[in-house]
C-alpha positions as a Python dict, from the first residue, in 0.01 Angstrom:
ca = {
    (1, 'X'): (0, 0, 0),
    (2, 'X'): (-11, 356, 129),
    (3, 'X'): (202, 618, -52),
    (4, 'X'): (323, 928, 130),
    (5, 'X'): (463, 1242, -34),
    (6, 'X'): (785, 1381, 99),
    (7, 'X'): (753, 1696, 311),
    (8, 'X'): (977, 1891, 84),
    (9, 'X'): (751, 1825, -213),
    (10, 'X'): (443, 1940, -18),
    (11, 'X'): (607, 2265, 82),
    (12, 'X'): (707, 2341, -278),
    (13, 'X'): (350, 2277, -400),
    (14, 'X'): (195, 2510, -144),
    (15, 'X'): (436, 2791, -230),
    (16, 'X'): (356, 2760, -598),
    (17, 'X'): (-21, 2784, -536),
    (18, 'X'): (19, 3093, -312),
    (19, 'X'): (233, 3277, -571),
    (20, 'X'): (-15, 3195, -845),
    (21, 'X'): (-309, 3335, -647),
    (22, 'X'): (-122, 3656, -563),
    (23, 'X'): (-26, 3719, -926),
    (24, 'X'): (-381, 3685, -1059),
    (25, 'X'): (-535, 3910, -781),
    (26, 'X'): (-283, 4195, -817),
    (27, 'X'): (-352, 4247, -1192),
    (28, 'X'): (-737, 4270, -1172),
    (29, 'X'): (-905, 4624, -1185),
    (30, 'X'): (-1161, 4729, -918),
    (31, 'X'): (-1439, 4744, -1180),
    (32, 'X'): (-1377, 4380, -1270),
    (33, 'X'): (-1451, 4273, -919),
    (34, 'X'): (-1790, 4110, -877),
    (35, 'X'): (-2066, 4348, -746),
    (36, 'X'): (-2318, 4240, -485),
    (37, 'X'): (-2656, 4162, -631),
    (38, 'X'): (-2951, 4363, -492),
    (39, 'X'): (-3209, 4183, -296),
    (40, 'X'): (-3518, 4098, -497),
    (41, 'X'): (-3820, 4320, -421),
    (42, 'X'): (-3624, 4616, -270),
    (43, 'X'): (-3501, 4890, -510),
    (44, 'X'): (-3148, 5008, -455),
    (45, 'X'): (-3092, 5384, -426),
    (46, 'X'): (-2737, 5480, -515),
    (47, 'X'): (-2578, 5714, -259),
    (48, 'X'): (-2542, 6079, -367),
    (49, 'X'): (-2184, 6191, -375),
    (50, 'X'): (-2017, 6516, -479),
    (51, 'X'): (-1798, 6333, -724),
    (52, 'X'): (-2101, 6198, -911),
    (53, 'X'): (-2328, 6496, -1000),
    (54, 'X'): (-2515, 6313, -1273),
    (55, 'X'): (-2709, 6022, -1134),
    (56, 'X'): (-2864, 5753, -1341),
    (57, 'X'): (-3241, 5818, -1371),
    (58, 'X'): (-3463, 5574, -1189),
    (59, 'X'): (-3628, 5311, -1395),
    (60, 'X'): (-3965, 5428, -1527),
    (61, 'X'): (-4258, 5217, -1423),
    (62, 'X'): (-4407, 5002, -1690),
    (63, 'X'): (-4719, 5112, -1874),
    (64, 'X'): (-4926, 4861, -1685),
    (65, 'X'): (-4790, 4967, -1344),
    (66, 'X'): (-5027, 5193, -1142),
    (67, 'X'): (-4885, 5527, -1019),
    (68, 'X'): (-4777, 5540, -660),
    (69, 'X'): (-4954, 5741, -392),
    (70, 'X'): (-4687, 6014, -412),
    (71, 'X'): (-4741, 6052, -788),
    (72, 'X'): (-5116, 6077, -742),
    (73, 'X'): (-5072, 6364, -497),
    (74, 'X'): (-4863, 6562, -748),
    (75, 'X'): (-5108, 6528, -1038),
    (76, 'X'): (-5392, 6791, -1056),
    (77, 'X'): (-5745, 6674, -1013),
    (78, 'X'): (-6013, 6714, -1283),
    (79, 'X'): (-6177, 7001, -1088),
    (80, 'X'): (-5846, 7186, -1074),
    (81, 'X'): (-5802, 7144, -1449),
    (82, 'X'): (-6152, 7278, -1514),
    (83, 'X'): (-6096, 7584, -1292),
    (84, 'X'): (-5770, 7676, -1471),
    (85, 'X'): (-5831, 7949, -1734),
    (86, 'X'): (-5774, 7839, -2090),
    (87, 'X'): (-5532, 8089, -2241),
    (88, 'X'): (-5622, 7987, -2595),
    (89, 'X'): (-5996, 8038, -2540),
    (90, 'X'): (-5934, 8374, -2360),
    (91, 'X'): (-5670, 8559, -2564),
    (92, 'X'): (-5533, 8885, -2432),
    (93, 'X'): (-5671, 9200, -2602),
    (94, 'X'): (-5435, 9379, -2839),
    (95, 'X'): (-5231, 9663, -2692),
    (96, 'X'): (-5361, 9917, -2944),
    (97, 'X'): (-5740, 9924, -2956),
    (98, 'X'): (-5953, 10171, -3143),
    (99, 'X'): (-6103, 10429, -2910),
    (100, 'X'): (-6469, 10361, -2848),
    (101, 'X'): (-6695, 10656, -2938),
    (102, 'X'): (-6829, 10848, -2641),
    (103, 'X'): (-7195, 10910, -2579),
    (104, 'X'): (-7318, 11263, -2651),
    (105, 'X'): (-7401, 11315, -2285),
    (106, 'X'): (-7043, 11239, -2179),
    (107, 'X'): (-6896, 11487, -2428),
    (108, 'X'): (-7155, 11751, -2341),
    (109, 'X'): (-7047, 11740, -1975),
    (110, 'X'): (-6718, 11898, -2082),
    (111, 'X'): (-6882, 12183, -2272),
    (112, 'X'): (-6889, 12538, -2131),
    (113, 'X'): (-7050, 12867, -2226),
    (114, 'X'): (-6736, 13018, -2383),
    (115, 'X'): (-6737, 13367, -2532),
    (116, 'X'): (-6476, 13590, -2693),
    (117, 'X'): (-6361, 13706, -2348),
    (118, 'X'): (-6375, 13369, -2173),
    (119, 'X'): (-6667, 13225, -1978),
    (120, 'X'): (-6944, 13489, -1953),
    (121, 'X'): (-7320, 13510, -1947),
    (122, 'X'): (-7372, 13225, -1703),
    (123, 'X'): (-7604, 13446, -1501),
    (124, 'X'): (-7820, 13492, -1813),
    (125, 'X'): (-7829, 13159, -1991),
    (126, 'X'): (-7695, 12806, -2000),
    (127, 'X'): (-7619, 12528, -2246),
    (128, 'X'): (-7861, 12237, -2280),
    (129, 'X'): (-7847, 11921, -2489),
    (130, 'X'): (-8166, 11840, -2677),
    (131, 'X'): (-8197, 11461, -2691),
    (132, 'X'): (-8469, 11473, -2956),
    (133, 'X'): (-8260, 11647, -3222),
    (134, 'X'): (-7916, 11564, -3077),
    (135, 'X'): (-7813, 11931, -3078),
    (136, 'X'): (-7667, 12175, -2828),
    (137, 'X'): (-7902, 12465, -2755),
    (138, 'X'): (-7936, 12772, -2529),
    (139, 'X'): (-8193, 12853, -2266),
    (140, 'X'): (-8241, 13170, -2058),
    (141, 'X'): (-8234, 13142, -1681),
    (142, 'X'): (-8456, 13443, -1604),
    (143, 'X'): (-8796, 13459, -1779),
    (144, 'X'): (-8771, 13840, -1778),
    (145, 'X'): (-8481, 13819, -2024),
    (146, 'X'): (-8554, 13759, -2391),
    (147, 'X'): (-8351, 13653, -2690),
    (148, 'X'): (-8338, 13921, -2958),
    (149, 'X'): (-8145, 13686, -3186),
    (150, 'X'): (-7959, 13365, -3122),
    (151, 'X'): (-7835, 13060, -3308),
    (152, 'X'): (-7637, 12751, -3211),
    (153, 'X'): (-7477, 12507, -3457),
    (154, 'X'): (-7362, 12167, -3332),
    (155, 'X'): (-7027, 12035, -3454),
    (156, 'X'): (-6983, 11664, -3528),
    (157, 'X'): (-6690, 11489, -3692),
    (158, 'X'): (-6694, 11253, -3991),
    (159, 'X'): (-6791, 10960, -3765),
    (160, 'X'): (-7085, 11152, -3618),
    (161, 'X'): (-6927, 11199, -3276),
    (162, 'X'): (-7008, 11520, -3088),
    (163, 'X'): (-6722, 11774, -3095),
    (164, 'X'): (-6873, 12105, -2979),
    (165, 'X'): (-7072, 12404, -3102),
    (166, 'X'): (-7048, 12757, -3240),
    (167, 'X'): (-7305, 13036, -3252),
    (168, 'X'): (-7413, 13363, -3093),
    (169, 'X'): (-7674, 13518, -2865),
    (170, 'X'): (-7811, 13874, -2850),
    (171, 'X'): (-8014, 13914, -2532),
    (172, 'X'): (-8247, 14184, -2406),
    (173, 'X'): (-8195, 14226, -2032),
    (174, 'X'): (-8429, 14467, -1843),
    (175, 'X'): (-8267, 14686, -1578),
    (176, 'X'): (-8415, 14790, -1245),
    (177, 'X'): (-8336, 15082, -1016),
    (178, 'X'): (-8290, 15069, -640),
    (179, 'X'): (-8666, 15072, -590),
    (180, 'X'): (-8719, 14762, -806),
    (181, 'X'): (-8864, 14962, -1092),
    (182, 'X'): (-8773, 14898, -1454),
    (183, 'X'): (-8520, 15145, -1580),
    (184, 'X'): (-8427, 15069, -1937),
    (185, 'X'): (-8251, 14759, -2066),
    (186, 'X'): (-7925, 14618, -2197),
    (187, 'X'): (-7860, 14415, -2512),
    (188, 'X'): (-7543, 14212, -2446),
    (189, 'X'): (-7399, 14011, -2735),
    (190, 'X'): (-7212, 13680, -2702),
    (191, 'X'): (-7012, 13506, -2972),
    (192, 'X'): (-7018, 13145, -2852),
    (193, 'X'): (-6783, 12859, -2935),
    (194, 'X'): (-6642, 12556, -2756),
    (195, 'X'): (-6489, 12225, -2865),
    (196, 'X'): (-6376, 11922, -2667),
    (197, 'X'): (-6001, 11976, -2635),
    (198, 'X'): (-5940, 11603, -2583),
    (199, 'X'): (-6047, 11552, -2945),
    (200, 'X'): (-5815, 11810, -3101),
    (201, 'X'): (-5574, 11637, -3341),
    (202, 'X'): (-5385, 11683, -3665),
    (203, 'X'): (-5494, 11459, -3955),
    (204, 'X'): (-5283, 11155, -4030),
    (205, 'X'): (-5130, 11067, -4366),
    (206, 'X'): (-4994, 11269, -4654),
    (207, 'X'): (-5322, 11335, -4832),
    (208, 'X'): (-5516, 11660, -4872),
    (209, 'X'): (-5846, 11740, -4701),
    (210, 'X'): (-6096, 12008, -4804),
    (211, 'X'): (-6323, 12182, -4550),
    (212, 'X'): (-6638, 12387, -4596),
    (213, 'X'): (-6843, 12577, -4343),
    (214, 'X'): (-6944, 12922, -4221),
    (215, 'X'): (-6846, 13215, -4005),
    (216, 'X'): (-7110, 13395, -3796),
    (217, 'X'): (-6992, 13749, -3721),
    (218, 'X'): (-7088, 14112, -3658),
    (219, 'X'): (-6930, 14456, -3683),
    (220, 'X'): (-6922, 14642, -3353),
    (221, 'X'): (-7069, 14954, -3510),
    (222, 'X'): (-7380, 14750, -3601),
    (223, 'X'): (-7417, 14520, -3299),
    (224, 'X'): (-7763, 14389, -3385),
    (225, 'X'): (-7677, 14291, -3746),
    (226, 'X'): (-7552, 13933, -3748),
    (227, 'X'): (-7377, 13836, -4072),
    (228, 'X'): (-7271, 13506, -4225),
    (229, 'X'): (-6972, 13428, -4446),
    (230, 'X'): (-6862, 13113, -4632),
    (231, 'X'): (-6549, 12934, -4516),
    (232, 'X'): (-6327, 12715, -4735),
    (233, 'X'): (-6003, 12555, -4620),
    (234, 'X'): (-5758, 12290, -4735),
    (235, 'X'): (-5516, 12079, -4532),
    (236, 'X'): (-5195, 11956, -4696),
    (237, 'X'): (-5077, 11637, -4527),
    (238, 'X'): (-4732, 11632, -4681),
    (239, 'X'): (-4638, 11981, -4558),
    (240, 'X'): (-4855, 11971, -4242),
    (241, 'X'): (-5008, 12312, -4316),
    (242, 'X'): (-5338, 12455, -4440),
    (243, 'X'): (-5494, 12744, -4630),
    (244, 'X'): (-5808, 12928, -4514),
    (245, 'X'): (-6036, 13168, -4702),
    (246, 'X'): (-6348, 13347, -4574),
    (247, 'X'): (-6587, 13492, -4834),
    (248, 'X'): (-6840, 13748, -4716),
    (249, 'X'): (-7170, 13784, -4902),
    (250, 'X'): (-7070, 14122, -5039),
    (251, 'X'): (-6781, 13999, -5250),
    (252, 'X'): (-6506, 14053, -4993),
    (253, 'X'): (-6241, 13795, -4908),
    (254, 'X'): (-6029, 13726, -4599),
    (255, 'X'): (-5714, 13516, -4656),
    (256, 'X'): (-5511, 13362, -4374),
    (257, 'X'): (-5137, 13432, -4376),
    (258, 'X'): (-4853, 13313, -4159),
    (259, 'X'): (-4720, 13660, -4065),
    (260, 'X'): (-4833, 14022, -4067),
    (261, 'X'): (-4729, 14065, -4431),
    (262, 'X'): (-4903, 13983, -4757),
    (263, 'X'): (-4570, 13839, -4876),
    (264, 'X'): (-4579, 13574, -4604),
    (265, 'X'): (-4705, 13227, -4685),
    (266, 'X'): (-5080, 13176, -4725),
    (267, 'X'): (-5034, 12824, -4586),
    (268, 'X'): (-5023, 12826, -4209),
    (269, 'X'): (-4856, 12547, -4010),
    (270, 'X'): (-5071, 12295, -3821),
    (271, 'X'): (-4884, 12178, -3511),
    (272, 'X'): (-4875, 11827, -3368),
    (273, 'X'): (-5180, 11893, -3151),
    (274, 'X'): (-5386, 12023, -3443),
    (275, 'X'): (-5370, 12394, -3355),
    (276, 'X'): (-5364, 12658, -3630),
    (277, 'X'): (-5337, 13037, -3607),
    (278, 'X'): (-5246, 13328, -3833),
    (279, 'X'): (-5323, 13678, -3961),
    (280, 'X'): (-5618, 13770, -4184),
    (281, 'X'): (-5586, 14001, -4484),
    (282, 'X'): (-5900, 14142, -4644),
    (283, 'X'): (-5963, 14250, -5003),
    (284, 'X'): (-6288, 14420, -5109),
    (285, 'X'): (-6531, 14314, -5379),
    (286, 'X'): (-6334, 14485, -5654),
    (287, 'X'): (-6025, 14274, -5581),
    (288, 'X'): (-5838, 14569, -5435),
    (289, 'X'): (-5526, 14574, -5226),
    (290, 'X'): (-5514, 14331, -4936),
    (291, 'X'): (-5498, 14488, -4592),
    (292, 'X'): (-5433, 14340, -4252),
    (293, 'X'): (-5778, 14294, -4101),
    (294, 'X'): (-5776, 14051, -3811),
    (295, 'X'): (-5648, 13724, -3670),
    (296, 'X'): (-5769, 13365, -3657),
    (297, 'X'): (-5702, 13109, -3386),
    (298, 'X'): (-5846, 12760, -3388),
    (299, 'X'): (-5776, 12394, -3455),
    (300, 'X'): (-5873, 12061, -3608),
    (301, 'X'): (-6082, 11816, -3407),
    (302, 'X'): (-6240, 11474, -3418),
    (303, 'X'): (-6175, 11172, -3634),
    (304, 'X'): (-5871, 11246, -3851),
    (305, 'X'): (-5913, 11617, -3779),
    (306, 'X'): (-6238, 11634, -3977),
    (307, 'X'): (-6373, 11943, -3793),
    (308, 'X'): (-6222, 12292, -3822),
    (309, 'X'): (-6332, 12553, -3571),
    (310, 'X'): (-6200, 12874, -3416),
    (311, 'X'): (-6243, 13245, -3354),
    (312, 'X'): (-6169, 13540, -3582),
    (313, 'X'): (-6166, 13906, -3485),
    (314, 'X'): (-6027, 14248, -3566),
    (315, 'X'): (-5961, 14535, -3327),
    (316, 'X'): (-5943, 14902, -3425),
    (317, 'X'): (-6125, 15075, -3709),
    (318, 'X'): (-6421, 14874, -3840),
    (319, 'X'): (-6367, 14616, -3565),
    (320, 'X'): (-6554, 14288, -3584),
    (321, 'X'): (-6572, 13942, -3426),
    (322, 'X'): (-6687, 13601, -3546),
    (323, 'X'): (-6688, 13226, -3482),
    (324, 'X'): (-6599, 12964, -3744),
    (325, 'X'): (-6721, 12610, -3794),
    (326, 'X'): (-6639, 12382, -4089),
    (327, 'X'): (-6630, 12012, -4169),
    (328, 'X'): (-6423, 11795, -4404),
    (329, 'X'): (-6599, 11725, -4732),
}
C-alpha cells in the first residue's frame, strides 16, 4: 500500500532544512572555511601583498636533498676560495712601527760642507764617506792645495746610526797673478759641522741623561793654533732643560746660561724639536768673576736625543769660534 505525505507537510520540512543551513553558515569565520589542498609535486608560492610584509620562510631542503642548480651557481668554487686572501694568515701591520735605521750612504747624501758662515769652501774640498772605517772625511779638489791641519769626527747616536760630523780644516792655497805665476798663498780656516736635521729630537721620559764630548776651537789672533776643550752636559727630563759646561785645558770654564746675566738660570730650555741655545760665561783658572764670553746654538739628535752638537763663538776682544760634539754616556 503506497503512502503519500501531504503537500503541506513537505513544504514545512523544506523550510526547516533551509533555515537550519543558513544559521550554521552565517556563524562560521572565514578562517574556519576549508582551504584548497595544493597539488602534489608542485610547491605553492604565496602571493606577496603589502598587508603581509613578513612571509613564511620556504621549507628548507632535507639534508639528503641535493642543492638546486640556482644554489650551485651562488656558491663559490674551490679555486675562488683558494684565491681569496686569508685575513688571519696575513694580518695588517700595526699603525705605529719602529723606524727602520737608515744606511750610512742614505744619511750621508744629506750632509753638506757647513762652516760658521754657511756653506763655504766647496771650491777647495768636499766631504767623502770612507766605507772601510765608516767615517766622514775631507778631500781636496785641487792637488796644488794642501792641508796644514784638519780633523773630522763622525757623530753616531746610541744605536750606531750616522748623525753627522764636526771638525775643522786649515788649508794652504797658492795664489797666482795674471800671468799664471805663483804670488804668495792664503791659509783659510773652516770650522765644520753638520747634522741630519730629520734626526733632531728631544729625549723622551722624565729621566736624566749625561753627555760627554769635546769642543774644537781657535782664537782668531792665533789662527793656526787649534785647541780642544772637554764638554760635559746634563739633560733633565722632568724640566725639559739642560746644563752645559766647557772646560779648556788651561783651567778655564765656560758655563751656559739662559740670558745675558750670570743671575739667569744655568739650565737652558730644550724645545720640542730638541733645539738648545744660550749665552756662555767664562771664568779663568783661578775661579775669578764670570764674564759674558760667547753664545752656543745647537741641538739633540738621534735615538732618544743621544747626540749633542752645535756651534760656539765669541765676537769682539779675544774672539774665538768652535764646534761641539758629545754623546750620551
